[in-house]
Every structure is written in C-alpha cells, then in structure tokens.
C-alpha positions in Angstrom: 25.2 25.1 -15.2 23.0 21.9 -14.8 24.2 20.3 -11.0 23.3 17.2 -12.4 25.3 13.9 -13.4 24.6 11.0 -16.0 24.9 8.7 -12.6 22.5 11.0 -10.6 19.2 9.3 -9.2 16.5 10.4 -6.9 14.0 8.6 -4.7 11.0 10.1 -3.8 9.6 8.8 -1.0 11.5 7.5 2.3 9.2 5.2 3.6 10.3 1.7 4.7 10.9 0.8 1.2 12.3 3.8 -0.4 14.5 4.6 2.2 16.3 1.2 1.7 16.4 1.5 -2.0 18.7 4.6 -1.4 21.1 2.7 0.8 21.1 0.1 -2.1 21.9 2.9 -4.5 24.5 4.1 -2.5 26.2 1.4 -2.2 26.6 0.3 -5.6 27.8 3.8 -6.7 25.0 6.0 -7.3 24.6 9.5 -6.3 21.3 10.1 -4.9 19.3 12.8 -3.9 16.1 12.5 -2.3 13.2 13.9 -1.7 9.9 13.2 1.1 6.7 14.9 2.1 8.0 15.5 5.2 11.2 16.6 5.5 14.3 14.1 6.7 17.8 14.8 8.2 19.6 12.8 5.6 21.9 13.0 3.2 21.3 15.3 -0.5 18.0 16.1 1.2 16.4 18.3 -1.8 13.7 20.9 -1.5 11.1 19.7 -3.9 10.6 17.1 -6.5 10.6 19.5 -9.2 14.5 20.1 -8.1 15.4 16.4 -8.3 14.1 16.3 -11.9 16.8 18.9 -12.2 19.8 17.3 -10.9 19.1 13.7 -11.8 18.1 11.7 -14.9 16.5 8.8 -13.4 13.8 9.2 -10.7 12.7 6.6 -8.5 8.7 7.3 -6.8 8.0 5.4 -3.8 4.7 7.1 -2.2 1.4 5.7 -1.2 -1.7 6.3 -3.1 -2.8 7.7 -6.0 -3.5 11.6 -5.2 0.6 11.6 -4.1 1.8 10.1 -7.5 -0.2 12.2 -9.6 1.4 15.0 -7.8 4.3 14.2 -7.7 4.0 13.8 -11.6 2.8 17.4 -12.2 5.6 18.8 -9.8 8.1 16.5 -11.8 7.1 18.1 -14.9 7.7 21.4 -14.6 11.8 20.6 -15.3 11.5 17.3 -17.2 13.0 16.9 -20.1 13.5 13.9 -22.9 16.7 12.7 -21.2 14.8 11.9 -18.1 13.3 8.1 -17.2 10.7 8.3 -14.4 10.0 5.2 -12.4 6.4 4.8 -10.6 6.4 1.8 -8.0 3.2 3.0 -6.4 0.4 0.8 -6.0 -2.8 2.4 -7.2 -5.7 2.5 -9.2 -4.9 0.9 -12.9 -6.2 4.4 -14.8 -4.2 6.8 -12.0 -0.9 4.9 -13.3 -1.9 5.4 -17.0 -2.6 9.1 -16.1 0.7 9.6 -14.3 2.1 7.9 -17.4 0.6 10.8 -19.5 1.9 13.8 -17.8 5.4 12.5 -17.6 5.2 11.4 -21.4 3.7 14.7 -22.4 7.1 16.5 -21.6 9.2 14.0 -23.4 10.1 12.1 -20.9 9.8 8.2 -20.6 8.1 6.4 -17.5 8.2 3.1 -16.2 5.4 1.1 -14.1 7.3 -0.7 -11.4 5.4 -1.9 -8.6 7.0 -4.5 -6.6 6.7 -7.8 -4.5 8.6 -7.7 -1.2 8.7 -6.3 2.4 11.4 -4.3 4.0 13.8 -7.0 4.1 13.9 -8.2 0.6 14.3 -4.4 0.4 17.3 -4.7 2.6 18.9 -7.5 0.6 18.3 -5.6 -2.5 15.7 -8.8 -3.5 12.3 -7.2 -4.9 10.6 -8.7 -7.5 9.1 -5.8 -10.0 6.5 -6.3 -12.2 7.5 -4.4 -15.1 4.6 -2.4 -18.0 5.4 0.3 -20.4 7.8 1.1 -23.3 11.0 -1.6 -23.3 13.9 0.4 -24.2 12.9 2.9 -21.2 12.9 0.0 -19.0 16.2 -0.7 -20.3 17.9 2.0 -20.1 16.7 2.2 -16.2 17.4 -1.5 -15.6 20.7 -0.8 -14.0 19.2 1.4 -11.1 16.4 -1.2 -10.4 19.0 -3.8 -10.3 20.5 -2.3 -7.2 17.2 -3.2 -5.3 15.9 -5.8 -7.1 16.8 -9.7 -8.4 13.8 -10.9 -10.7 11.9 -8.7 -13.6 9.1 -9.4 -15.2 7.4 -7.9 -17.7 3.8 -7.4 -17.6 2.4 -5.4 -20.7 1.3 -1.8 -21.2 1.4 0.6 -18.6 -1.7 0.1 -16.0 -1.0 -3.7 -16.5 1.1 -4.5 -14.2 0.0 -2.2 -11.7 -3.5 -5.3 -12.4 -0.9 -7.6 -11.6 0.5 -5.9 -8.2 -3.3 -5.7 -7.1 -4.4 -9.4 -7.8 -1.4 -10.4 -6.0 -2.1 -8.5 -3.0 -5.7 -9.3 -2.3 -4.1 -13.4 -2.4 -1.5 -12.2 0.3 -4.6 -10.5 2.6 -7.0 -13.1 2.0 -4.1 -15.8 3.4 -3.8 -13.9 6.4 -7.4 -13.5 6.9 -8.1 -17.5 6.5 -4.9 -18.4 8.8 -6.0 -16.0 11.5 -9.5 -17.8 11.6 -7.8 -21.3 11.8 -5.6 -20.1 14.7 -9.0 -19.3 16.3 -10.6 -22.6 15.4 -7.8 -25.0 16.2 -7.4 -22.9 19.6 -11.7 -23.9 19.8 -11.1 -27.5 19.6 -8.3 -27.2 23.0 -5.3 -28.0 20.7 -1.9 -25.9 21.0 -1.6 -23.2 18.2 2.0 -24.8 17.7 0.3 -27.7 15.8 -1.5 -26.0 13.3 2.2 -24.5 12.3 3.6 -28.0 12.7 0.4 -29.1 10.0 1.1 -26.7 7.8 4.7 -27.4 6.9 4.0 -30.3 5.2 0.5 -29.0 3.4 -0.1 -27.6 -0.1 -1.1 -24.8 1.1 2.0 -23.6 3.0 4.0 -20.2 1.9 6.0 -17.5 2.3 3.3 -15.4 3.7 2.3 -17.8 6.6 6.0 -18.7 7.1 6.2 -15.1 8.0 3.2 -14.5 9.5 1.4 -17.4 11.4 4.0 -17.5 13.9 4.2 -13.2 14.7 0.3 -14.4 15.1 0.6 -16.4 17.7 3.4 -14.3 19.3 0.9 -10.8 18.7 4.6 -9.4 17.3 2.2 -6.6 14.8 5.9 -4.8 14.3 4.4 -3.0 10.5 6.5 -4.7 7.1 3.1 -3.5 5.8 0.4 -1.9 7.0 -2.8 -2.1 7.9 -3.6 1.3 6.0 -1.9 0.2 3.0 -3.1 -3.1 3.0 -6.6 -1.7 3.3 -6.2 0.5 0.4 -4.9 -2.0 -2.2 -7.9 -3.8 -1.3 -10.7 -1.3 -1.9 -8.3 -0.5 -5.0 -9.0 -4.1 -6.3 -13.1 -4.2 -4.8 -13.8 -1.0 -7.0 -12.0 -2.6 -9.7 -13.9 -5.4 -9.7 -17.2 -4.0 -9.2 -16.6 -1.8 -12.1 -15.8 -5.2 -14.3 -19.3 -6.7 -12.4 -17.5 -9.3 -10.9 -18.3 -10.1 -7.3 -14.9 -10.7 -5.4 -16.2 -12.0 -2.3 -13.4 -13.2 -0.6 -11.8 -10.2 -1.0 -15.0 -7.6 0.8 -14.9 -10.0 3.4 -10.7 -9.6 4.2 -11.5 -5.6 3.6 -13.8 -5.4 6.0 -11.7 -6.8 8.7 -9.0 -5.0 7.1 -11.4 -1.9 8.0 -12.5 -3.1 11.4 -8.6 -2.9 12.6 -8.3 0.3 11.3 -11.5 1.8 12.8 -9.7 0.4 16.2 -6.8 2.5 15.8 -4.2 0.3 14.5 -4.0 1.2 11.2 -0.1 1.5 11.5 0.7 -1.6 12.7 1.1 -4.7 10.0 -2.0 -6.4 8.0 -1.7 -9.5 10.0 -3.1 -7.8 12.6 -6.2 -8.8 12.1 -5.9 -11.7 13.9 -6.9 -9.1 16.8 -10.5 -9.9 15.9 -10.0 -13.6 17.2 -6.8 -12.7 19.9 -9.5 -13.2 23.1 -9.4 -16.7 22.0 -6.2 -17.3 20.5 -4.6 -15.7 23.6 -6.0 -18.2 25.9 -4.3 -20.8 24.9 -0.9 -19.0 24.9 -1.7 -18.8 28.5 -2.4 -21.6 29.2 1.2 -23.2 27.9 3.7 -20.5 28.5 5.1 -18.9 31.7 4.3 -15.7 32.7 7.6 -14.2 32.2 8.4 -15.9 28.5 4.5 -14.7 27.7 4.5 -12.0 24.6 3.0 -8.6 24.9 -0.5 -9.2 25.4 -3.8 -7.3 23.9 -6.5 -5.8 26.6 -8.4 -8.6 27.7 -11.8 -8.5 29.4 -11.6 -8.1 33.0 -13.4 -11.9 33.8 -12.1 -13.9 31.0 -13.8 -16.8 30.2 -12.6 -20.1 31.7 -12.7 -22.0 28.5 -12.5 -21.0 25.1 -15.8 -19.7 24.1 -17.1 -20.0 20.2 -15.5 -17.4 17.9 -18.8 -15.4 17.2 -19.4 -15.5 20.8 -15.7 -13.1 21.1 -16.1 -9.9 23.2 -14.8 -7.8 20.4 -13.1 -4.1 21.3 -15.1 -0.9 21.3 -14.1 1.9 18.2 -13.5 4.8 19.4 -15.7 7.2 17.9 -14.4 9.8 15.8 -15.6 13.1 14.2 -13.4 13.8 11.3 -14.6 16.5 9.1 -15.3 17.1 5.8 -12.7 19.1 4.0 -13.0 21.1 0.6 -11.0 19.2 -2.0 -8.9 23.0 -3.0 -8.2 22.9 0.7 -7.0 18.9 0.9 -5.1 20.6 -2.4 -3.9 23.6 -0.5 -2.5 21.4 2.6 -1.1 18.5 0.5 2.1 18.9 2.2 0.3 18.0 5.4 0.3 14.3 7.3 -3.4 12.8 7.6 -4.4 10.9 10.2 -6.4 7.4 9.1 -9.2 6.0 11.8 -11.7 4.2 9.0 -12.1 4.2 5.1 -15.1 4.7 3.0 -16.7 2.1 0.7 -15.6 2.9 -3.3 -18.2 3.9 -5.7 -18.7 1.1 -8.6 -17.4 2.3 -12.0 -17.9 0.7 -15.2 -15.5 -0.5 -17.2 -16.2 2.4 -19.6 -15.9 4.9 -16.8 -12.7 3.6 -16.1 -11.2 3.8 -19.3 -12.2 7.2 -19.2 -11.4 8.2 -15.9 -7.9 9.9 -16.9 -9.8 12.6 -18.2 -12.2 13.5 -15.4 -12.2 10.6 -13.1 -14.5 12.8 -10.7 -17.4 12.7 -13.4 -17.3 9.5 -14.5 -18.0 7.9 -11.0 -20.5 10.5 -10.8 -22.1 9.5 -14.0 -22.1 5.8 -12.9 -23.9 6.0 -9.4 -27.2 7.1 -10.6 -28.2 4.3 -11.9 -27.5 2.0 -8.5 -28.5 4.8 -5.7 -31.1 7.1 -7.5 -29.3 10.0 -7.1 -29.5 13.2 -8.5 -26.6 13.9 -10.6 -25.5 16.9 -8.4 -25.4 15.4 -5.1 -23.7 12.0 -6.8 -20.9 14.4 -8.2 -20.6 16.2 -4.7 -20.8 12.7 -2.9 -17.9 11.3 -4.8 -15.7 14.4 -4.2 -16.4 14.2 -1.1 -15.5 10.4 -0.8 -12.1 10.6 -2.5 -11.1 13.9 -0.7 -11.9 11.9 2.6 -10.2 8.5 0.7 -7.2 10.6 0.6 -6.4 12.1 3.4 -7.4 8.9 5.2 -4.5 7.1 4.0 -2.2 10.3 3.1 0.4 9.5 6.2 4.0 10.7 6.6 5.8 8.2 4.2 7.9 6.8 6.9 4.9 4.2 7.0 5.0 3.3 3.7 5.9 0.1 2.4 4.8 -2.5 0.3 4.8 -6.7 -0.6 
C-alpha cells in the first residue's frame, strides 16, 4: 500500500532556501519528506528522489544548476504518475527548464516553473516572490504549498518564461552591487567617510532594497553568503550566453561576471556576491581605519605589508594573487557516474554563443547545437568544437555542482 498522503510534500534540495521552505511547510500542517544530494540528519530524510515521488503528490525542487534539475527530473520519473504536480524553482538556462518540463509532462504529470525573488530571510518569513510560467490549473492546484513560503505570485507565461524573467532580474541585482562597490572606492578616493555615500543615497532615485542590504555589510566586509558568489556567477553567464545567442551585447553584465569570476578564482566563491567589493577593499579599508578604533574595527582582509599612506587611485590597487589550480578534465559518463559527489568551484569558463535557433533546439541535443554554432566564430573543425563544448559544460558543472547547503537564491 502507497505510504503516501493527499497532504504529503517533498523538497528536494536543503540548501539555505529549501531547507526553510520545509520549516514553513511544517508549520502550517504539511507532512514533508525530503530529500538532498548529500545526506542530512533531519526529519523524513528519504533515500532518493524517485522515493519522494512515491510518498507525496506535490514536489518542491530547490537545487542549483541545470545538470541537477534535469536529473532530478529523470529520477522523479521513474514513479510519477498523473496525480503528481512537480514544482522547479531552479534558476537555469530558459531551454533546460522547458526540457525538465518535458520529462515530467511525458509521464502525466503536471510541472510548474517557480523561480523566486528573495534571500534566506524572506525565506524565513515565508515572503518570496515567485514568478510563476506553465499550465494555470497546475499552478492552482499547487498554490496552497507555495503559499506557505511565499506572499506575491505572478504569472509570467509559458514555461521557460519566467525562468527569462528570474535571469533579467538578477543580472540588475549583480550589476547594483558591482556599481556601489566602485563608488565606495571613489568616494573613499576623494578623503570623504564611506558613511556619506550611505547617508546620499537614502534620499536618491536610485536607492533600494539591494543597497539597503548591501552597501553597509560593504563597508563592514560582513561577506556572511544570503547568495553566493558561485551562484551569482552562474545566473550571470546563464544570462551572457543568453544574450549572445539573441546577438545582443550585454555589456554591463560581462563586465559584473568578470569580477563575479575574479572573486571566485580567489577562493571565495562561497561567501555572498557582494563580495566583490574585495577588488577595491585595499582602498575602502583605509578609510575605515582611519575613523574607527581598533577594537570596534570589523574583520579585516590581508592587507599589503607597507600600506600606502594615502589612498592611492583605484587601478593603482595591489590586487590579491589566485592561487593557481590544476583541476582536471573529467569524462562527462564519469561527471555522470559521480553525480552524487560535491564539486569544488575555483573559476568558471566562458559560455559558447548559441543562436537563437540552437537554442530552441537545444532540448533535443543541446551538446550538438552549440557545437554546430562555434564553427562559424572560431574556425573549428566540427569534432574538436563538439569535444570542446562537452568538455566546457562537464567542467561548467562540476564547477558549480556544491553540496546544496550553499544554495540559495534572490
């Protein structure tokens, strides 16, 4: 006999979202089970996603990138049935979504795109925003469980939509972090205190919730992860390679990835985005020295050992050495093989362009269609573009693939 209840849902994924959406559940009644790459101590702990599809009707995915969801998906389907409404609140490429959508769909079940605006403590409150895309009545019929973690819904369109949405939303949030962290380093230039750039931007038109949050952790160097670096990093090469395959040039956004990437290639891909401020922190820092006392000073970041006596310009910034790393290239059957394992991200490679029409067609063999785009910009042969761009996602993946407790999202 079926273990499972009409009020059963599981979460898969306890990262520093999903892990908050249970409590929510919990609290207003639900019976969860839940599942994570790497196994938790917690309560109705199940052995594989496959197994929550069993027990529950309504199933919640909280993991990071696209390689995760889709397998997830294909685990999922092996006891899915009509009855069941699947949930994706990943953030990932548009046609990865639409594919996920597919294999759920293909066994009967219904799926709903979720992704969602909010950090761990909106999470907390049970106050994410979701962006809503696919068929109505499913979202319906799940509205009750998202309502236990969420206050606003709003519908997007047709699935891969509003996962557009989620992306275009994100690279605003990185960019704003980027452009506050170089005016922290040019007001700091000019000899004024950091504290009146904040004071400034409370009363300008371009003041919001992201530097309300942010600007002042800045100052403080407080890099405590509501999101990440790494996941930061990947939404925006999600959103480049999106754009590049549409021909539009998205400068703003290369430029906040690549500092997104130079933090990461310094080892602190787990801390939050707004650490890149780091890049400027030899000047910033200065002038928290100069008007706090030693004791009250925060934490501070490895200075040089003769720091200058005034503020120097910004390009003129001893910057901090990368480590170098040799990470190997793994076989995508053995990434496959070990997909159970954490990977360990130190730097992420560019994205191959993709035309629109690759795109499109990238739920049938998104390997090939890259492929079939890059000759024409590099002159490649078509063999070593197709090994190339395995290579490249393999490496993509288990860049970002980290134990879920990392994972979160805005």
């Amino acid at each position: 006999m079926s273990r499972r209840t009409r009020k059963n849902v599981g979460v898969i994924g306890l990262g520093i979202i999903g892990s908050r959406v249970t409590d929510n559940l919990r609290k207003k009644g639900f019976h969860v089970f839940v599942w994570n790459r790497t196994p938790r101590p917690v309560p109705n702990f199940v052995g594989s996603p496959s197994e929550i599809a069993e027990m529950c009707d309504f199933v919640q995915i909280f993991v990071s990138d696209d390689e995760a969801l889709l397998q997830v998906c294909k685990q999922l389907a092996l006891t899915l049935a009509p009855r069941h409404v699947v949930i994706a609140h990943s953030t990932v490429a548009t046609f990865t979504m639409r594919e996920a959508a597919d294999i759920i769909e293909r066994r009967g079940a219904r799926f709903v795109e979720a992704p969602f605006t909010g950090s761990k403590k909106a999470a907390e409150k049970g106050e994410l925003t979701f962006y809503i895309g696919g068929d109505e009545m499913a979202f319906q019929e799940a509205r009750p469980i998202l309502e236990a973690s969420g206050k606003e819904f709003i519908r997007i369109g047709d699935i891969g939509q509003a996962t557009a949405i989620k992306l275009a939303t994100n690279i605003i949030t990185a960019a704003t972090v980027q452009a506050a962290a170089e005016a922290l380093a040019l007001v700091n230039s000019v000899g004024l205190p950091l504290a009146k750039l904040t004071e400034a931007l409370h009363g300008n038109a371009s003041y919001s919730k992201t530097l309300a949050m942010k600007v002042s952790k800045m100052i403080e160097t407080n890099f405590e992860p509501h999101f990440s670096v790494k996941h930061m990093l990947k939404d925006v090469q999600i959103a480049t390679r999106m754009g590049l395959s549409y021909h539009l040039e998205l400068a703003v956004t290369t430029a906040t990835r690549d500092r997104l990437l130079e933090q990461m290639q310094h080892g602190y891909g787990d801390e939050d985005y707004s650490a890149i401020a780091r890049k400027y922190f030899a000047v910033v820092n200065s002038a928290v020295r100069e008007n706090a006392a030693p004791e009250l000073l925060p934490q501070q970041l490895p200075v040089p050992a003769s720091p200058p006596p005034s503020p120097q310009p910004i390009a003129d910034v001893p910057q901090q050495e990368a480590a170098t790393v040799v990470i190997p290239i793994i076989p995508q059957a053995a990434v496959q093989e070990q997909a159970g394992d954490s990977r360990v991200a130190s730097a992420v490679p560019e994205f191959t362009p993709i035309s629109p029409v690759a795109e499109e067609h990238a739920l049938q063999s998104p390997n090939n269609n890259a492929a079939a785009a890059a000759p024409a910009a590099t002159g490649s042969s078509p063999e070593n573009v197709v090994e190339e761009e395995e290579q490249r996602r393999g490496f993509l993946s288990r860049l970002l693939r980290r134990d879920s407790s990392s994972e979160s999202d805005y």
